[in-house]
GROMACS .gro file of C-alpha atoms in nm:
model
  256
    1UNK     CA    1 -20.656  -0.942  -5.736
    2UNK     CA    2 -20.379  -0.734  -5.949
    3UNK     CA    3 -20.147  -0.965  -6.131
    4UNK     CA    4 -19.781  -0.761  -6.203
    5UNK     CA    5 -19.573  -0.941  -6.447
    6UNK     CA    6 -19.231  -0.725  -6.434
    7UNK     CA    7 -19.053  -0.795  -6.828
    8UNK     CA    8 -18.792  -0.648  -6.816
    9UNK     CA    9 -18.586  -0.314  -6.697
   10UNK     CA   10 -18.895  -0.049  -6.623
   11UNK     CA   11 -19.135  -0.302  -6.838
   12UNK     CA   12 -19.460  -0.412  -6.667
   13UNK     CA   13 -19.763  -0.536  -6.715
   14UNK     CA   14 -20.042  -0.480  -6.460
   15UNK     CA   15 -20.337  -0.736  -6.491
   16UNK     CA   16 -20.685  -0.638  -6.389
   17UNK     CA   17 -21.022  -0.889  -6.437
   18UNK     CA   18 -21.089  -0.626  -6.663
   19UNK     CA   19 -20.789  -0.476  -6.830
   20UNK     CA   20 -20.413  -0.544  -6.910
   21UNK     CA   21 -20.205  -0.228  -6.915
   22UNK     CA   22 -19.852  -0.200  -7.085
   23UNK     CA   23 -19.576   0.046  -6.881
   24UNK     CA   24 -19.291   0.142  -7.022
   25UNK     CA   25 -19.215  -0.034  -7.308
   26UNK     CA   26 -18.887  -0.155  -7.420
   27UNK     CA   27 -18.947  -0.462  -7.692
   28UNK     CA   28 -18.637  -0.476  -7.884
   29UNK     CA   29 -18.395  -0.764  -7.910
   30UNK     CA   30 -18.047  -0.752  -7.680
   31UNK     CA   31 -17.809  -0.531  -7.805
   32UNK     CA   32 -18.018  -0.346  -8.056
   33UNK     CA   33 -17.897  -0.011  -7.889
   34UNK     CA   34 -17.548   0.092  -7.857
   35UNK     CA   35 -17.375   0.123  -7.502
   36UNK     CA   36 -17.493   0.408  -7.264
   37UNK     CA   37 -17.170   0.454  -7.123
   38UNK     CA   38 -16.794   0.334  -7.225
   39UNK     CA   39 -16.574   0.386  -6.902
   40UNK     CA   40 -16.755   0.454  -6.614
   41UNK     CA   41 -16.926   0.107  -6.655
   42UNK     CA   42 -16.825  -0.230  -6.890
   43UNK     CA   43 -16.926  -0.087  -7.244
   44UNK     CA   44 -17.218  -0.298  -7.366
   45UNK     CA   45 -17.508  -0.290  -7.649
   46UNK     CA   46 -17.836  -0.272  -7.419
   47UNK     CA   47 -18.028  -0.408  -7.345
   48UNK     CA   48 -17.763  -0.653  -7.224
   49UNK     CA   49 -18.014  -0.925  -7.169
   50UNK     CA   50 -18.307  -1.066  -7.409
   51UNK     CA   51 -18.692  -1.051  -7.352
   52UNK     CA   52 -18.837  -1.356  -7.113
   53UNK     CA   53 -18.967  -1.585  -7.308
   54UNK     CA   54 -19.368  -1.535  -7.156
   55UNK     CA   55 -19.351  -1.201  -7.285
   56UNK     CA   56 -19.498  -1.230  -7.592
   57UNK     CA   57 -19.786  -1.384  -7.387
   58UNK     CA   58 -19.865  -1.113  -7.153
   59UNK     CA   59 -19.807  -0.902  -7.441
   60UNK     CA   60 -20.084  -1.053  -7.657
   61UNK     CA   61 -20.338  -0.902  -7.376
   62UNK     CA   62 -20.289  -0.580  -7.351
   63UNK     CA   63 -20.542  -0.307  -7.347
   64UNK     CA   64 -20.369  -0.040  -7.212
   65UNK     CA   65 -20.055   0.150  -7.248
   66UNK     CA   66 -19.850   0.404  -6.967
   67UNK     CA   67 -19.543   0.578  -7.083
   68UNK     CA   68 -19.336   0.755  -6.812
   69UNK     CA   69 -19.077   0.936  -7.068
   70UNK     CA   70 -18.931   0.947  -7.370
   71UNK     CA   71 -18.594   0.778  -7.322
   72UNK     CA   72 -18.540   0.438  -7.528
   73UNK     CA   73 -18.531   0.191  -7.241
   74UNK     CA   74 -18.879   0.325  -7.179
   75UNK     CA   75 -19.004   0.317  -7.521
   76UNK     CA   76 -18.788   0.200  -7.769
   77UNK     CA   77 -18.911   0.133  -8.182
   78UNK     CA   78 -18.982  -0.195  -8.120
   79UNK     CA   79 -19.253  -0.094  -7.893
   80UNK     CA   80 -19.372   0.177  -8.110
   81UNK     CA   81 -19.440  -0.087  -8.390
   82UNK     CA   82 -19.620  -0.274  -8.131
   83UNK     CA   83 -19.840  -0.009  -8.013
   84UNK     CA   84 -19.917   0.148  -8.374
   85UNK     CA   85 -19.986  -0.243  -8.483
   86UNK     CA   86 -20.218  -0.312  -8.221
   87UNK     CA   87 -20.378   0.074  -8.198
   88UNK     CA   88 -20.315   0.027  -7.823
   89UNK     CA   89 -20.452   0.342  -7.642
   90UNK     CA   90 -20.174   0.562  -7.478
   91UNK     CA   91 -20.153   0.765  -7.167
   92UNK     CA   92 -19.856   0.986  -7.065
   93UNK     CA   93 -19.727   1.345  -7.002
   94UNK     CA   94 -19.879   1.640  -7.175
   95UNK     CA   95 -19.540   1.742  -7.266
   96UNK     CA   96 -19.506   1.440  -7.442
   97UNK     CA   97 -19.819   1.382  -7.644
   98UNK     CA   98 -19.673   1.571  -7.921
   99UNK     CA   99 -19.358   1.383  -8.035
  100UNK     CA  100 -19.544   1.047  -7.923
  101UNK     CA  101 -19.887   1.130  -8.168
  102UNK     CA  102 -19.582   1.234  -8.403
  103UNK     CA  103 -19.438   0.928  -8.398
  104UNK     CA  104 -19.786   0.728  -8.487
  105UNK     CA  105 -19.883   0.622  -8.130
  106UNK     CA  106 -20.274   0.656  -8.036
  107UNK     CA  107 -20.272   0.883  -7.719
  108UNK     CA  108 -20.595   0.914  -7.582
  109UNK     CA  109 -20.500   1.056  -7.269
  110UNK     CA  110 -20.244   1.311  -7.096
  111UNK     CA  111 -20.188   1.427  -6.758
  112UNK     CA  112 -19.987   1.757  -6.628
  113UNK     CA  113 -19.851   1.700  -6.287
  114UNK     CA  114 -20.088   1.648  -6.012
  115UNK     CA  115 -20.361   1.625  -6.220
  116UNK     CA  116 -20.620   1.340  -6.151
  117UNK     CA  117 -20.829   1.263  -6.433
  118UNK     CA  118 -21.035   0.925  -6.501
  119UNK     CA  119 -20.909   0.621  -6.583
  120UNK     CA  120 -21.051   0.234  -6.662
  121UNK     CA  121 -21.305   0.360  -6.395
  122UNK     CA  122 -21.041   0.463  -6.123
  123UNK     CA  123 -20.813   0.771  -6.145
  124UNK     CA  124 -20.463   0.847  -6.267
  125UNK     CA  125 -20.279   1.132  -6.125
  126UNK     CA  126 -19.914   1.266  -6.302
  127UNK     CA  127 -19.655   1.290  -6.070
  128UNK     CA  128 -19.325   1.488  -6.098
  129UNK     CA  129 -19.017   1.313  -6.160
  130UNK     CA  130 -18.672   1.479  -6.157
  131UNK     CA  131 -18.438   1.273  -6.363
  132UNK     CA  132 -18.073   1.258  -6.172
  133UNK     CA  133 -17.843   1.493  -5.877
  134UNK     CA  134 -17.728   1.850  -6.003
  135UNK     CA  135 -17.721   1.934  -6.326
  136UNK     CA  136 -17.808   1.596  -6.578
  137UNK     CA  137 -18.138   1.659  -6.422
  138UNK     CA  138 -18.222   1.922  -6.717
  139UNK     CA  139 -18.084   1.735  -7.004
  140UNK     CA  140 -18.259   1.430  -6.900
  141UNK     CA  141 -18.575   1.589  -6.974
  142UNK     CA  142 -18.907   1.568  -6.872
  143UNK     CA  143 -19.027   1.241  -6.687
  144UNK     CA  144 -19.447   1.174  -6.526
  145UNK     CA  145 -19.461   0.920  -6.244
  146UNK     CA  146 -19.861   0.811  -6.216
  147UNK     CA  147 -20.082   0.714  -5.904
  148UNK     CA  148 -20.315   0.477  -6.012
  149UNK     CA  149 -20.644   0.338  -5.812
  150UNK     CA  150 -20.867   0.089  -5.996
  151UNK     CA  151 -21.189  -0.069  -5.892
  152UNK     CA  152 -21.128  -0.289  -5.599
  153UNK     CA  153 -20.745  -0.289  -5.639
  154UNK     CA  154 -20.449  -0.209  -5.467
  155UNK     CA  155 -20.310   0.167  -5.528
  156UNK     CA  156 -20.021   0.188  -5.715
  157UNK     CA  157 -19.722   0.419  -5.762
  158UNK     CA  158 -19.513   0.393  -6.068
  159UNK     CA  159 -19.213   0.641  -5.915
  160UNK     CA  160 -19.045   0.618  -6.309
  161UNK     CA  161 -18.670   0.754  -6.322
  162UNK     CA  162 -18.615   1.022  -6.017
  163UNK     CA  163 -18.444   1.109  -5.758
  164UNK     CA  164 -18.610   1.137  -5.429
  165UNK     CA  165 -18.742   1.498  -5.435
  166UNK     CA  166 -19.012   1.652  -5.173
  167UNK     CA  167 -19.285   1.491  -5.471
  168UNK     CA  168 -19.182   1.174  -5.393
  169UNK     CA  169 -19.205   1.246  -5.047
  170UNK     CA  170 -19.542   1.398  -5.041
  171UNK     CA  171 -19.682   1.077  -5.241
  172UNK     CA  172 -19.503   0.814  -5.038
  173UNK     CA  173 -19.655   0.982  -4.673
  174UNK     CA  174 -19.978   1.147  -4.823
  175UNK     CA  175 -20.121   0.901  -5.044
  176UNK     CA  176 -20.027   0.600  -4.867
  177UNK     CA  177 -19.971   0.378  -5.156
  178UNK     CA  178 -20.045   0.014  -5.156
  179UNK     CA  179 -19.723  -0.097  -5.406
  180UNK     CA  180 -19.486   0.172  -5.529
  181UNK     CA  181 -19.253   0.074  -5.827
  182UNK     CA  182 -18.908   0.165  -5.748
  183UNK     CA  183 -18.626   0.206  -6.020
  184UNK     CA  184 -18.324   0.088  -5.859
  185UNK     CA  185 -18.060   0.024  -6.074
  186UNK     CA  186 -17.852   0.324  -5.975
  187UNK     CA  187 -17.796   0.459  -6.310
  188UNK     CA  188 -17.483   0.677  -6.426
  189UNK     CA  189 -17.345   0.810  -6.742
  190UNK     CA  190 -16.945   0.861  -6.810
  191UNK     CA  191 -17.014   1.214  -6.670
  192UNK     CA  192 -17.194   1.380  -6.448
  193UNK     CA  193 -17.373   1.241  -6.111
  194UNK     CA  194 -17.643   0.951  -6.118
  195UNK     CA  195 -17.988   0.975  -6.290
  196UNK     CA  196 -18.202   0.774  -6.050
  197UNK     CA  197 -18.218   0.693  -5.644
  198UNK     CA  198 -17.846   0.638  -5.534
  199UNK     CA  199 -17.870   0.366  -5.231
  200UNK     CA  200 -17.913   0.628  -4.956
  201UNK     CA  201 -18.205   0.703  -5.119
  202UNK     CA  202 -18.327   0.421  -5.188
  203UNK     CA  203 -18.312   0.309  -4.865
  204UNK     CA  204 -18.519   0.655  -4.744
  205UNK     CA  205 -18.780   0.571  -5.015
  206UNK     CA  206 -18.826   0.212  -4.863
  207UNK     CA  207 -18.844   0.355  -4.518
  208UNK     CA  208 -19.101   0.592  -4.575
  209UNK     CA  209 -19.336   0.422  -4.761
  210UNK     CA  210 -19.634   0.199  -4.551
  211UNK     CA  211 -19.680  -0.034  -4.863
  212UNK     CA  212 -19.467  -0.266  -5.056
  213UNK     CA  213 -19.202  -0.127  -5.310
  214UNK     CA  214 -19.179  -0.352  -5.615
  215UNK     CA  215 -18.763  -0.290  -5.717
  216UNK     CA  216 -18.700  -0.258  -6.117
  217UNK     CA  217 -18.471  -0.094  -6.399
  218UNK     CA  218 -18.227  -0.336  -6.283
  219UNK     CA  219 -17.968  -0.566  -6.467
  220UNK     CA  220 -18.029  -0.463  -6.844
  221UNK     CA  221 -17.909  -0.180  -6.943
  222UNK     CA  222 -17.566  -0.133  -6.934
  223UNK     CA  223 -17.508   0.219  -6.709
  224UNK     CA  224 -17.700   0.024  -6.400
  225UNK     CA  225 -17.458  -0.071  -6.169
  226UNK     CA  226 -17.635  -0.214  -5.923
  227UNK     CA  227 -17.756  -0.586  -5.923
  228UNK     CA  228 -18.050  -0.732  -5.786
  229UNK     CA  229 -17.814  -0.946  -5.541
  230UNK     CA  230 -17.657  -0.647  -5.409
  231UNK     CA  231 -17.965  -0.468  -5.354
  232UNK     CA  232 -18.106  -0.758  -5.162
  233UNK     CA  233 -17.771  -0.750  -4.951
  234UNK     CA  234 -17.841  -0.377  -4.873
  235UNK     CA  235 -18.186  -0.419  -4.780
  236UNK     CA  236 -18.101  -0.712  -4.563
  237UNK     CA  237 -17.812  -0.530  -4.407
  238UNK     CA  238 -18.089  -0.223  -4.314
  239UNK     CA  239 -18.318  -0.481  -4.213
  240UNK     CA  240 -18.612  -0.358  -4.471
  241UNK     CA  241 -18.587  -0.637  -4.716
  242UNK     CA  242 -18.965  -0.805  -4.579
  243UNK     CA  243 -19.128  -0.437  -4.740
  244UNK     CA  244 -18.953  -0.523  -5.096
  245UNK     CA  245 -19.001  -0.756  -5.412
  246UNK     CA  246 -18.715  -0.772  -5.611
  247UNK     CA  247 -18.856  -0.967  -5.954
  248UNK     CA  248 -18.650  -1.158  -6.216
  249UNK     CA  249 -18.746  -1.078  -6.581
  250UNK     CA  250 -19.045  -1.246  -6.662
  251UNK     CA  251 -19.176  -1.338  -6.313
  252UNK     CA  252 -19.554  -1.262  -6.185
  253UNK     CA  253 -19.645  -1.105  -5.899
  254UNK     CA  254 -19.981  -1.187  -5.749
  255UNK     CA  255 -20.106  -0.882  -5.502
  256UNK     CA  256 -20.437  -1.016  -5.312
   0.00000   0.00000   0.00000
C-alpha cells in the first residue's frame, strides 16, 4: 500500500511501510516570495495559499528527499532549513548536486538522464524534462523527472515541470507506469509562451498513459492559471476524468 499525501503545489509525500520520501519541497509561509508575474496574471506574493495544517505531521516522518529542480516553488529556504535540520538524505540531478551540496543539503545520490541506479531497494531512473514551448525552455534551466519502483509498490512517475516531449512519450507507452504525477497548472510568465503542459497536452498525456495521473502544481503560485475546477471541467468534457485524481492541499491518497 503507497500512501500519497499531495501538500501543496509540486509538494508530496510518498509513504512506504518502510520509508517516507519528501518531493519537491516548498515550506515557506504564503506570500514569502514576491509575484511571478504582474500583468499577464493577478499580481500576487506566492505562494498565494498557506501550508495544510497536517503538514507538519507528514513532515515529521520523512526519510527521504527528491528534488526535481532548482526553482523556488520546488525548493524554497524554508525547505532547505528543513532538510539541513533534519540531515534528510537528498536525491536529484547531477547537474544539480553542486549548488544543492553548496547550499548545505546532504545529497547522497544523483542521477543523469536515463540512468537507473538503486534506490530504498527499488530503482530510480532520471528522466528529461524540458521546461516550457520555444525559447523559455533554456532559461528555465535544467529539470529531472524520476521513475520510481519500490518493493511491492505501485510504479511511479514524477513528470516535474515539462512540456510533453518524445521523453515523456517514451515513459508514458514504454514503462507503463502505475501513477504518473502531472503538473497542471498551466504556468506562464508576462512574456514568452507557457512553462508546463498547456491543456492540449495535458489532455494527450492523460490519454496515453494506462495508469492513473495524480494532477498537481495547481492553485498556489500565482502564474498558474488554471484551477482545479476547470481542469475537472476539461477532463469531464473529454470524458477522461475516471483516469485522474485531482487532490486538495493536504489530502491523502491511498493506492492499494
Amino acid at each position: 500500500m503507497l500512501k500519497i499525501h499531495h501538500i501543496r503545489n509540486a509538494t508530496m509525500v510518498l509513504e512506504t511501510e518502510k520509508d517516507v520520501i519528501l518531493i519537491d519541497p516548498m515550506l515557506g509561509d504564503q506570500g514569502i516570495m514576491p509575484s511571478f508575474t504582474l500583468f499577464r496574471h493577478k499580481a500576487r506574493k506566492n505562494p498565494t495559499v498557506p501550508l495544510p495544517k497536517n503538514a507538519n505531521l507528514i513532515l515529521e516522518k520523512v526519510t527521504h528527499c527528491l528534488i526535481t529542480h532548482q526553482h523556488p516553488d520546488h525548493i524554497d529556504s524554508k525547505a532547505v532549513a528543513y532538510l539541513i535540520k533534519k540531515n534528510i538524505p537528498v536525491t536529484c540531478s547531477t547537474k544539480d548536486e553542486k549548488a544543492f551540496k553548496k547550499r548545505g543539503l546532504n545529497v547522497v545520490q544523483s542521477l543523469k538522464y536515463w540512468e537507473q541506479q538503486e534506490f530504498l531497494g527499488g530503482t530510480i531512473e532520471g528522466i528529461p524534462a524540458k521546461h516550457g514551448y520555444g525559447f523559455v525552455a533554456k532559461p528555465m534551466g535544467n529539470v529531472i523527472g524520476f521513475y520510481v519502483k519500490l518493493p511491492n509498490q505501485k510504479s511511479i512517475y514524477l513528470s516535474s515541470d515539462t512540456i510533453y516531449t518524445a521523453s515523456v512519450d517514451k515513459v508514458l507507452k514504454d514503462y507503463n507506469p502505475d501513477i504518473s504525477v502531472l503538473a497542471c497548472g498551466a504556468a506562464q510568465f508576462d512574456l514568452f509562451k507557457q512553462l508546463i503542459m498547456n491543456v492540449d497536452d495535458i489532455l494527450k498525456f492523460v490519454k496515453n498513459t494506462s495508469g492513473k495521473v495524480i494532477a498537481n502544481h495547481m492553485e498556489s503560485i500565482n502564474h498558474c492559471p488554471l484551477t482545479r475546477e476547470k481542469l475537472k471541467e476539461i477532463l469531464i468534457n473529454n470524458e477522461v476524468i475516471n483516469n485522474v485524481l485531482i487532490p486538495e492541499d493536504g489530502e491523502l491518497m491511498i493506492i492499494e
